[in-house]
C-alpha positions as semicolon CSV with decimal commas, in nm:
position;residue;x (nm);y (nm);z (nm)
1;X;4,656;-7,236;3,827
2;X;4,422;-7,404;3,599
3;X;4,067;-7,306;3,456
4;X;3,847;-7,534;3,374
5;X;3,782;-7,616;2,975
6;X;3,460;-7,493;2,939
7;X;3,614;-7,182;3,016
8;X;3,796;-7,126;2,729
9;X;3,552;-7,066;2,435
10;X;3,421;-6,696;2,615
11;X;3,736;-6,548;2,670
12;X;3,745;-6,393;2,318
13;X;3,489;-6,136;2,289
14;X;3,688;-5,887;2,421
15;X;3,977;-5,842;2,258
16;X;3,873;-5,679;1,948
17;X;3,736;-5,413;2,107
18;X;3,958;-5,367;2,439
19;X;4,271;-5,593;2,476
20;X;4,395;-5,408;2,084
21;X;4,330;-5,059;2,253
22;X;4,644;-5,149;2,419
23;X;4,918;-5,029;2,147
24;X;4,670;-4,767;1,968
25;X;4,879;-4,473;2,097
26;X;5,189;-4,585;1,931
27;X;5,006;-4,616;1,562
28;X;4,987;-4,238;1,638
29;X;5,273;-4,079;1,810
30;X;5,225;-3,784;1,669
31;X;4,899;-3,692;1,849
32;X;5,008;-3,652;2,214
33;X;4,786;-3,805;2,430
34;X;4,601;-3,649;2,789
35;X;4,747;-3,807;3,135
36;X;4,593;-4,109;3,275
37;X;4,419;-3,897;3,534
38;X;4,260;-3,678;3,273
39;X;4,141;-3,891;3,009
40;X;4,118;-4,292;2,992
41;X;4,345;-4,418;2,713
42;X;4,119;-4,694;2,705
43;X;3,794;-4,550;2,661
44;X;3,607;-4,543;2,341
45;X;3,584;-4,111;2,319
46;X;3,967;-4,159;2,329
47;X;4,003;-4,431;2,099
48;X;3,780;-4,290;1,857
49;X;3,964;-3,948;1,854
50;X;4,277;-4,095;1,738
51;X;4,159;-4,391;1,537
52;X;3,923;-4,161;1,320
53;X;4,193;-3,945;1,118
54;X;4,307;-4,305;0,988
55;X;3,995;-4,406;0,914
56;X;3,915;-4,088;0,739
57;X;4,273;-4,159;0,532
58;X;4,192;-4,503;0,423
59;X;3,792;-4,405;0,307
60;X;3,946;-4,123;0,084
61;X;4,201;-4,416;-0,044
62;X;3,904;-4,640;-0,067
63;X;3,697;-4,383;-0,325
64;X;4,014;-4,368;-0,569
65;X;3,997;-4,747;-0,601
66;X;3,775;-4,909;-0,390
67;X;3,920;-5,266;-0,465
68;X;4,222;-5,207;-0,243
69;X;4,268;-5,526;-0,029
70;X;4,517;-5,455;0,160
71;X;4,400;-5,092;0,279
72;X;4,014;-5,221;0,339
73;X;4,161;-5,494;0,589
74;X;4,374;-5,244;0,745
75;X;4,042;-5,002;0,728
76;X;3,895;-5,316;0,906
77;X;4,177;-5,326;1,196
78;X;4,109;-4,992;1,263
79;X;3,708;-4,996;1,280
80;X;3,800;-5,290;1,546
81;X;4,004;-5,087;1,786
82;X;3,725;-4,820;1,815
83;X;3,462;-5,133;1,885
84;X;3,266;-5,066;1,509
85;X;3,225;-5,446;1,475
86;X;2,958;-5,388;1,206
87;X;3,099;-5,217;0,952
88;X;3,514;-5,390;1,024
89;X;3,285;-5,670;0,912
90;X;3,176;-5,508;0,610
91;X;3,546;-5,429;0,560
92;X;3,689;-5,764;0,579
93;X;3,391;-5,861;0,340
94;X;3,507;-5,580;0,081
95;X;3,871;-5,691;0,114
96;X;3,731;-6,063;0,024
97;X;3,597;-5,978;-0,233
98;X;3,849;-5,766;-0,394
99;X;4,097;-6,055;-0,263
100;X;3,955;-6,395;-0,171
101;X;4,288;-6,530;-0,045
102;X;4,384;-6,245;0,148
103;X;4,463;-6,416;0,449
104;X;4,421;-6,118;0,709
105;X;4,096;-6,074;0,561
106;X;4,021;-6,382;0,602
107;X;4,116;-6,372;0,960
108;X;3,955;-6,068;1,028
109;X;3,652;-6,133;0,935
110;X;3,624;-6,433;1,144
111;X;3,780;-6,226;1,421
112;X;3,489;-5,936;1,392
113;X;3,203;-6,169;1,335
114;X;3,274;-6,367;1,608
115;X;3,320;-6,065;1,853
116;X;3,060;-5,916;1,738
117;X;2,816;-6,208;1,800
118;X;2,943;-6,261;2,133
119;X;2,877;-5,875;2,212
120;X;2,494;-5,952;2,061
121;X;2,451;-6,199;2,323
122;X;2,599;-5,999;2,596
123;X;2,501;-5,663;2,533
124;X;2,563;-5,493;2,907
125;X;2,933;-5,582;2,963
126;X;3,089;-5,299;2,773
127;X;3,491;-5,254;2,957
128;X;3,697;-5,473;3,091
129;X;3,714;-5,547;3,477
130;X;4,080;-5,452;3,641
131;X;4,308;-5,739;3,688
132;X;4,479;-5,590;3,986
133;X;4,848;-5,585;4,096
134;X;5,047;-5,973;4,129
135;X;5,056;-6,191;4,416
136;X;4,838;-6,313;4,617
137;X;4,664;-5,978;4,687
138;X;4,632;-6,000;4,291
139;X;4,553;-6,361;4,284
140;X;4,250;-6,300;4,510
141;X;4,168;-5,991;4,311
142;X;4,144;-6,216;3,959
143;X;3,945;-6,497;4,169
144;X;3,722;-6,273;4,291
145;X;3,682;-6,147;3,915
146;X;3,672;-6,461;3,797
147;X;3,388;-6,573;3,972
148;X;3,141;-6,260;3,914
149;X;3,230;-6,316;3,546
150;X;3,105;-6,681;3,555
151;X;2,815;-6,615;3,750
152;X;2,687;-6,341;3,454
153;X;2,857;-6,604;3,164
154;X;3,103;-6,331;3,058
155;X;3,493;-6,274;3,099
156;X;3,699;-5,986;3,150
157;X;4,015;-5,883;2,987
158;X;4,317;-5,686;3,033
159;X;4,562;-5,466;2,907
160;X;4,922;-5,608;2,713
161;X;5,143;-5,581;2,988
162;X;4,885;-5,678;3,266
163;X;4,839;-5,986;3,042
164;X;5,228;-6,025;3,067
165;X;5,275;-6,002;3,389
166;X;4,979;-6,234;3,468
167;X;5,155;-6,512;3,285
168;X;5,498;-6,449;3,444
169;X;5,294;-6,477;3,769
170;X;5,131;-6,768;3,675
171;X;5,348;-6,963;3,421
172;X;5,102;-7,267;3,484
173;X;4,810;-7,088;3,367
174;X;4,677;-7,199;2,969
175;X;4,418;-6,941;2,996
176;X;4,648;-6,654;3,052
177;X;4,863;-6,750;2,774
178;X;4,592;-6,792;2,544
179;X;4,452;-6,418;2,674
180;X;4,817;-6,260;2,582
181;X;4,811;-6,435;2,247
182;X;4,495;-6,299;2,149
183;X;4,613;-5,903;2,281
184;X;4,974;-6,013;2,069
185;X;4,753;-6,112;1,771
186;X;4,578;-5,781;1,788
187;X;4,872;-5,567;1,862
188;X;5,019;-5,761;1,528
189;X;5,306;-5,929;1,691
190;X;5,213;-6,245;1,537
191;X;5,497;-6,493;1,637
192;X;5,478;-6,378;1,974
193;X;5,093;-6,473;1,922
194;X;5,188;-6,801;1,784
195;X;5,448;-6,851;2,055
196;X;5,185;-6,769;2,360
197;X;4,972;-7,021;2,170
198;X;5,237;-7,326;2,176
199;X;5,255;-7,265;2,524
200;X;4,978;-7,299;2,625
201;X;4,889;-7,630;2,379
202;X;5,221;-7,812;2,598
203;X;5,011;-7,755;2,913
204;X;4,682;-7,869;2,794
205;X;4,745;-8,072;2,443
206;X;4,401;-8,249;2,433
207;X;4,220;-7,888;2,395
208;X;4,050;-7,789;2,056
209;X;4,013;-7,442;2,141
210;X;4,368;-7,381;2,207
211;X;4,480;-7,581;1,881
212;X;4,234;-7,340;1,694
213;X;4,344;-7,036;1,830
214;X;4,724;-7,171;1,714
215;X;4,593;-7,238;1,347
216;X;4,440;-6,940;1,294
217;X;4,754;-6,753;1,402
218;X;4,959;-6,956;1,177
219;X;4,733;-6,900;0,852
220;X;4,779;-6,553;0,904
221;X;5,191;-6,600;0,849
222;X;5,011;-6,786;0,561
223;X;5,173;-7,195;0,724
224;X;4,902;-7,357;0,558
225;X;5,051;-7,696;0,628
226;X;5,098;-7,617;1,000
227;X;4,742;-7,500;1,030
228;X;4,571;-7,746;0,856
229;X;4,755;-8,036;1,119
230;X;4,606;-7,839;1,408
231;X;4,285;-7,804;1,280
232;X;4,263;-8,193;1,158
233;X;4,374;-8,263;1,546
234;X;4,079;-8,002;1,706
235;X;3,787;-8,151;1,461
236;X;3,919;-8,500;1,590
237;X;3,928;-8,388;2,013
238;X;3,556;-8,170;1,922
239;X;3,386;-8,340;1,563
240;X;3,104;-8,044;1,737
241;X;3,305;-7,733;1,676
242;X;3,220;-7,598;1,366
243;X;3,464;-7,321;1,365
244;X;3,748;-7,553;1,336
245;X;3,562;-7,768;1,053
246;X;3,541;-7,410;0,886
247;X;3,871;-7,257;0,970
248;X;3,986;-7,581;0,823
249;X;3,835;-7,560;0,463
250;X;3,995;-7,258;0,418
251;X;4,291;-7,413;0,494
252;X;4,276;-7,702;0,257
253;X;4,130;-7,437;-0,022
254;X;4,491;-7,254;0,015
255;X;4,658;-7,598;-0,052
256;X;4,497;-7,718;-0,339
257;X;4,216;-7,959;-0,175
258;X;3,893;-7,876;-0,317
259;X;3,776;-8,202;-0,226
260;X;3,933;-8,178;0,110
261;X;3,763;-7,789;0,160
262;X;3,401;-7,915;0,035
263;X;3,436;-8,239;0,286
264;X;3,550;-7,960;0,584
265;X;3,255;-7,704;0,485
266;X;3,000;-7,965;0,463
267;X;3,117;-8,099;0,849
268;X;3,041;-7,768;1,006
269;X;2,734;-7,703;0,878
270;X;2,659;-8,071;1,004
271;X;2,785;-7,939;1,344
272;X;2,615;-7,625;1,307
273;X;2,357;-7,596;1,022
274;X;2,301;-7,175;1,073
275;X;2,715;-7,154;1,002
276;X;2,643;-6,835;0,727
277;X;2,966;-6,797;0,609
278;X;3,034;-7,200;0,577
279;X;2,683;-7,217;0,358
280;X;2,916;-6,918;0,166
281;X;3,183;-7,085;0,076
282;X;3,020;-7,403;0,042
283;X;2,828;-7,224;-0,221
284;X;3,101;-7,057;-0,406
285;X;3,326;-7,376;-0,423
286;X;3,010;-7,614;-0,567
287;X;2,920;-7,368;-0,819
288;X;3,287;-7,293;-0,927
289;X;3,310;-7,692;-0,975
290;X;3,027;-7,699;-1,207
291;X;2,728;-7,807;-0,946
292;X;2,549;-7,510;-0,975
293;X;2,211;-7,627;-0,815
294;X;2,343;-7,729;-0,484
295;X;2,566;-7,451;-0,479
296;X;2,283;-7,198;-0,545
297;X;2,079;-7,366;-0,201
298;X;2,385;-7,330;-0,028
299;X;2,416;-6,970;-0,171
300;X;2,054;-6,907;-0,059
301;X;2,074;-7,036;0,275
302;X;2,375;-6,770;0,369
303;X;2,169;-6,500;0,208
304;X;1,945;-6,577;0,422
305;X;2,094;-6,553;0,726
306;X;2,242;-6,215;0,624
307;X;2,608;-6,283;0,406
308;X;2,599;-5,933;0,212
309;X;2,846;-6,099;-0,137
310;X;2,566;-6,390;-0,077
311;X;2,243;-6,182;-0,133
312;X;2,424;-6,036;-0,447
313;X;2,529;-6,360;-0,579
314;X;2,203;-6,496;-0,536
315;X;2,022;-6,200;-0,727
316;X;2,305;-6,261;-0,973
317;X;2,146;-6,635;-1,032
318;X;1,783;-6,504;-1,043
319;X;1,913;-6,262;-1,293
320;X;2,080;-6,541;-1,520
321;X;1,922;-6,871;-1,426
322;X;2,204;-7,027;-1,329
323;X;2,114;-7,281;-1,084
324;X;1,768;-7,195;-1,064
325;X;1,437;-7,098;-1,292
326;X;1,479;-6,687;-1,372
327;X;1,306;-6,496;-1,164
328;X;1,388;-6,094;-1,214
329;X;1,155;-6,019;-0,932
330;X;1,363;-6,213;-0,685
331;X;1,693;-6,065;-0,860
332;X;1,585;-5,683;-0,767
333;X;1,481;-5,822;-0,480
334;X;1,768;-5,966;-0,350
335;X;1,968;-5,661;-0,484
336;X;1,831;-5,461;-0,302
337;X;1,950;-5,643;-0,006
338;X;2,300;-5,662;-0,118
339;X;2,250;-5,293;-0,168
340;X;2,087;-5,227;0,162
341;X;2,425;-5,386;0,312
342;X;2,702;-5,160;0,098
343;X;2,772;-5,418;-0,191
344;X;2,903;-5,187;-0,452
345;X;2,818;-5,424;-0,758
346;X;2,465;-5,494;-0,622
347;X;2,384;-5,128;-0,595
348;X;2,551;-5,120;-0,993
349;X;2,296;-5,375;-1,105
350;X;1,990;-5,206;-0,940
351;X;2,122;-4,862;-1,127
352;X;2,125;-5,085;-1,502
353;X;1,829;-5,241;-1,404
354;X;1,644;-4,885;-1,340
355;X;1,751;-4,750;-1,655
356;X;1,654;-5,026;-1,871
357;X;1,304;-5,022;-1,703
358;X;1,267;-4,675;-1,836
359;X;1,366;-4,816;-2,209
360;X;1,420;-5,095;-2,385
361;X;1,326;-5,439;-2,491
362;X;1,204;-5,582;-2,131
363;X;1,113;-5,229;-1,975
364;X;0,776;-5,388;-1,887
365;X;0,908;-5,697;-1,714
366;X;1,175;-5,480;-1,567
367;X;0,873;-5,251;-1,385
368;X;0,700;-5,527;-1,344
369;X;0,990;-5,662;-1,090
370;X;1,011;-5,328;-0,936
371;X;0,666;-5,333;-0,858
372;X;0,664;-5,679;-0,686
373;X;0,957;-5,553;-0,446
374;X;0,747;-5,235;-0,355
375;X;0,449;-5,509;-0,294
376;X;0,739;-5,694;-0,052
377;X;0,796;-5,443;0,156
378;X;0,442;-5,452;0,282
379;X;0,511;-5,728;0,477
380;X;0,719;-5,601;0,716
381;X;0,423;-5,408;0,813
382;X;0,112;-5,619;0,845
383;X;-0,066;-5,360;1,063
384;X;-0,093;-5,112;0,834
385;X;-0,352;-5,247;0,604
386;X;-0,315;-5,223;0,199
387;X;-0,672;-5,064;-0,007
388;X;-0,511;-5,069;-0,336
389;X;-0,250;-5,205;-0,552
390;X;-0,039;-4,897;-0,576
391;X;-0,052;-4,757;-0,217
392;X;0,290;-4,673;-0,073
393;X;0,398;-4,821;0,260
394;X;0,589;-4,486;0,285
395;X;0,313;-4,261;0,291
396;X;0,055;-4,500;0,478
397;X;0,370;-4,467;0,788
398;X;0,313;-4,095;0,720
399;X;-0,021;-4,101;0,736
400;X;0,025;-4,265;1,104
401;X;0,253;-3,996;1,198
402;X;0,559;-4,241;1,186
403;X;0,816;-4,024;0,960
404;X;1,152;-4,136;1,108
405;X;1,046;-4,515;0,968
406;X;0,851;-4,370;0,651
407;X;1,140;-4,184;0,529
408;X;1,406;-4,508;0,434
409;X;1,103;-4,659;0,314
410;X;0,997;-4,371;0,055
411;X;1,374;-4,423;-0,028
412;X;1,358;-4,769;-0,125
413;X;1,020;-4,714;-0,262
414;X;1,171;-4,458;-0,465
415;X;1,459;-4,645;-0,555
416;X;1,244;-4,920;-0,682
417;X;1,063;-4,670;-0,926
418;X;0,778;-4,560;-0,749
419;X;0,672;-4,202;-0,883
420;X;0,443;-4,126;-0,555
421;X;0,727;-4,201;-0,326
422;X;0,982;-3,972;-0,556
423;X;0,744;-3,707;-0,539
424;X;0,688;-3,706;-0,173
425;X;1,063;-3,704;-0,107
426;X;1,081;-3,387;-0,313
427;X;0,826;-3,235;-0,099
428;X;0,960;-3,374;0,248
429;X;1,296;-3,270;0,154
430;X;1,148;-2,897;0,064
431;X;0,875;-2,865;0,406
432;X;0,987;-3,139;0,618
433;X;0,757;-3,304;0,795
434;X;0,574;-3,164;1,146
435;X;0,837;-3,124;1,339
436;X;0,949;-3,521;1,294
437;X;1,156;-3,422;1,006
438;X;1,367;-3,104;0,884
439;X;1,396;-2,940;0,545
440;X;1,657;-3,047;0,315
441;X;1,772;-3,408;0,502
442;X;2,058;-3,510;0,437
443;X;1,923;-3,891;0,319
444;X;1,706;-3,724;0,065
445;X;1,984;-3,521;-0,078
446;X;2,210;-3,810;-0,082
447;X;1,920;-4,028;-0,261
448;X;1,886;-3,742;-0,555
449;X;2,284;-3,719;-0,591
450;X;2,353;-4,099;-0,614
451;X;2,041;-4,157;-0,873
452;X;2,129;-3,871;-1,081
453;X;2,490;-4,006;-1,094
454;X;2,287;-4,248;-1,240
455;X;2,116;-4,119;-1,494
456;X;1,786;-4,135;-1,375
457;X;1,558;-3,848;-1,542
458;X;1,347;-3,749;-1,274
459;X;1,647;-3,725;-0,995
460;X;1,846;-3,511;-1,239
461;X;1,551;-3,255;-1,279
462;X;1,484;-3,251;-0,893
463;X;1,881;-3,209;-0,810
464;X;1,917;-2,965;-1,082
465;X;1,661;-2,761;-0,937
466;X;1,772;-2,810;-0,560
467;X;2,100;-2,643;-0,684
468;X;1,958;-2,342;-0,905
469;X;1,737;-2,267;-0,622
470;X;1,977;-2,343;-0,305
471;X;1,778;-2,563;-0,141
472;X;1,996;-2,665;0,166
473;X;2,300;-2,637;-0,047
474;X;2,513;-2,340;-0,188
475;X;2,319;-2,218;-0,531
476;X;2,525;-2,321;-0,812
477;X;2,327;-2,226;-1,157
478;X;2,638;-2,380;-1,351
479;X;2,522;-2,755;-1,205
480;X;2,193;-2,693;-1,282
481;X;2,223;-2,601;-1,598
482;X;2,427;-2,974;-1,670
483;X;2,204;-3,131;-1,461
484;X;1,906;-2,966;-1,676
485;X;2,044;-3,050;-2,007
486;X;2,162;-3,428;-1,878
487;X;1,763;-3,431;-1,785
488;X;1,728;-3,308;-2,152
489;X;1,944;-3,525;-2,311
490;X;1,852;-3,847;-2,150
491;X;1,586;-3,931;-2,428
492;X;1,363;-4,153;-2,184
493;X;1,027;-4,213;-2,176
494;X;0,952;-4,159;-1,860
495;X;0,647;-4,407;-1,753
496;X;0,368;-4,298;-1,505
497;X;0,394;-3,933;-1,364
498;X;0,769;-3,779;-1,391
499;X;0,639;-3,448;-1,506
500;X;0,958;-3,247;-1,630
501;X;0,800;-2,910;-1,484
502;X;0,790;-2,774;-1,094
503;X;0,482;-2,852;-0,936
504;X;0,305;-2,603;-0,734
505;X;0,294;-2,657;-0,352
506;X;-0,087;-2,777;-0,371
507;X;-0,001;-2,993;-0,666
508;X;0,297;-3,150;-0,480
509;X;0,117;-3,166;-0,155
510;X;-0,100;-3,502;-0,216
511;X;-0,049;-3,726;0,083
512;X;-0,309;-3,749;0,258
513;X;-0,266;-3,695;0,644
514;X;-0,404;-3,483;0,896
515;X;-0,258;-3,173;1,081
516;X;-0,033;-2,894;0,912
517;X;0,268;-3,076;0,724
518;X;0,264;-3,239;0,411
519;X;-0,078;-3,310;0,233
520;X;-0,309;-3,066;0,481
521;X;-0,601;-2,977;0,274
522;X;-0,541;-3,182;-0,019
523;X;-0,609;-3,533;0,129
524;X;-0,923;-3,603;-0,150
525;X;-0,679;-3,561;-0,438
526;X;-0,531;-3,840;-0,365
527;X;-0,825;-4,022;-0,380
């Protein structure tokens, strides 16, 4: 049985998410598992249950050294299995970094991103259709399947040894083959992968996808040679996919071909100009080869379009000038970003660059950039109106009654050195908010501990006093006093209003909306 080409390219969404559910019982066999009848294997509750105590392993791993390739991609594999796309992305990104020629990275980063894209676009297919038994019972089952999922543009998936005996029923079949590769690939039997995938290629040789699917399997047994021929052959059959073109200049970068990786990169972004992570490496390679200008616009372009190590390497330009005019606005800016989307070294710089606003040489140029990202983030929010320079988006979202969105943005406010928005997360985190938000939130919290671990003044007298007082946390007068005497011992000139004593509750109670929470009564202060 054959299925025609266009078939091919959806079959993959899947099985990151479903088909690799298929072994996750053996990776624990220690956790004994409820019958069939009882609880699906498959489903996501079940997954998650005994995924999670990995995960929970490898993150405690992670905050010894958090540069540990090897266990981030295997963190990655495991955020897969329970269908976290977005942050096994974020995983595979990490391990990159740590290890740009980590080759399961590399692979698994493609392998998330492109799952999770094809999940974006078809958000209401969320488990996989049953194949049904063999024969021609079976057969009409799958056809019958087969249709419905062409009719709604999706595919459906099955388990390992449903896949399995699918092909033995249907030795003809590409597709099938290509299906049990990809669940192989998952389950980490990689030759048997790369075996389905040969296969299938002698039954349909003149098919890109196939010869793609092959080559990525073989880079991840690290046969760059072998990968890079398939590849050449798939850009020749489809010069239009730009995955190949892409999978192919990471190829040639393993062997030495810089000239031969830049030519690839450059292809598929001229067969698909909004390829982020080919604008990436694009980037990387022309500013490592000394053309820092194009590099940089390539650089930009990915940050753009949402490459987390792009929006810090871009800030890192601003920041220098390398490549483009300096521009420290743009740098916290972009930082922030990078920040925004778990970049360690961006969220580094932003913590220098907070400190040396508060002293130093270029303090005022340093606030100065602060301020113009606090002006940014007006824009997201054209509705709300802006009287004067130093309103806070924050509080005007409070003033509307809209606390669940005003409280990240007090945080980033506050993060960017604004003393209102500091302030009012000292009070929210004391009162709460009407109802819409609790005393002592855990976000606030976390914002005081990871700026105090940073030295900065104001956070260290707020935490210190949130611990000598027990606000929402065990009292612990020991921390305080540190945190008190760090406060003490800082030596900075604190700019603006970071008053070193506890407000009252009238003082502290200046934002100016209606009803009984924060700011009732004391609206025309703040005016």
């Amino acid at each position: 049985m054959q299925l025609p080409r266009d078939a091919f390219p959806a079959i993959g969404w899947l099985l990151g998410t479903v088909l690799a559910c298929a072994t996750v019982g053996h990776a624990f066999p220690s956790q004994p598992s409820a019958p069939r009848s009882d609880q699906d294997p498959f489903s996501v509750p079940t997954l998650a249950q005994q995924v999670r105590p990995k995960v929970a392993l490898l993150r405690a791993s992670l905050e010894q050294d958090p540069d540990q390739a090897d266990v981030l991609v295997e963190l990655g594999e495991e955020l897969e299995q329970i269908g976290d796309l977005s942050r096994a992305l974020m995983a595979y990104d990490d391990a990159l970094r740590a290890r740009p020629d980590h080759p399961r990275a590399f692979y698994g980063f493609w392998h998330a991103r492109l799952n999770l894209r094809a999940r974006d676009d078809h958000p209401a297919l969320e488990a996989p259709t049953d194949l049904g038994a063999a024969g021609k019972e079976g057969s009409s089952h799958l056809e019958t399947n087969r249709a419905e999922a062409r009719e709604q543009g999706d595919f459906f998936e099955g388990s390992l040894d449903e896949l399995r005996s699918l092909v033995e029923a249907y030795p003809d079949d590409a597709e099938s083959k290509i299906r049990l590769g990809r669940a192989l690939l998952s389950a980490g039997d990689v030759e048997a992968a790369i075996g389905q995938y040969r296969s299938a290629l002698a039954r349909v040789p003149d098919h890109a996808g196939v010869r793609l699917h092959l080559a990525r399997a073989l880079m991840l047994k690290r046969r760059w040679h072998q990968a890079r021929a398939h590849l050449e052959q798939a850009v020749r059959l489809r010069p239009e996919l730009a995955r190949a073109h892409y999978a192919l200049g990471l190829v040639r970068y393993q062997l030495n071909d810089v000239d031969g990786s830049i030519e690839a990169y450059h292809d598929a972004l001229r067969a698909d100009p909004s390829e982020a992570q080919a604008h990436f490496q694009l980037g990387l390679l022309l500013r490592v080869h000394g053309h820092e200008e194009e590099g940089f616009g390539h650089l930009l372009e990915a940050a753009r379009r949402g490459v987390p190590q792009a929006q810090y390497l871009v800030g890192a330009a601003y920041r220098s000038g390398h490549g483009v005019s300096p521009d420290l606005g743009q740098a916290v800016a972009w930082w922030f970003r990078a920040a925004g989307r778990a970049v360690p070294a961006a969220r580094e710089e932003l913590a220098r660059l907070r400190l040396a606003a508060l002293r130093g040489p270029r303090a005022e140029s340093l606030r100065a950039a602060f301020h113009s990202y606090r002006d940014s983030l007006w824009d997201a929010y054209p509705e709300l109106g802006r009287s004067r320079a130093d309103d806070s988006v924050g509080v005007r979202l409070l003033q509307r009654g809209r606390a669940q969105e005003a409280l990240p943005v007090l945080i980033q406010e506050a993060a960017a050195l604004s003393p209102m928005a500091h302030r009012v997360l000292e009070t929210l985190y004391e009162v709460g908010f009407e109802g819409s938000l609790k005393p002592h939130d855990g976000r606030i919290l976390e914002f005081f501990e990871e700026t105090a671990a940073e030295g900065l003044p104001r956070s260290l007298l707020v935490l210190g006093r949130i611990h000598f007082e027990g606000l929402g946390v065990a009292p612990d007068r020991h921390r305080a006093a540190r945190l008190f005497w760090s406060h003490r011992s800082a030596g900075v000139a604190d700019p603006g209003a970071w008053s070193a004593r506890r407000a009252t509750w009238t003082e502290r109670s200046f934002v100016p909306v209606p009803a009984t929470g924060i700011g009732a009564g004391d609206s025309q202060r703040s005016r």
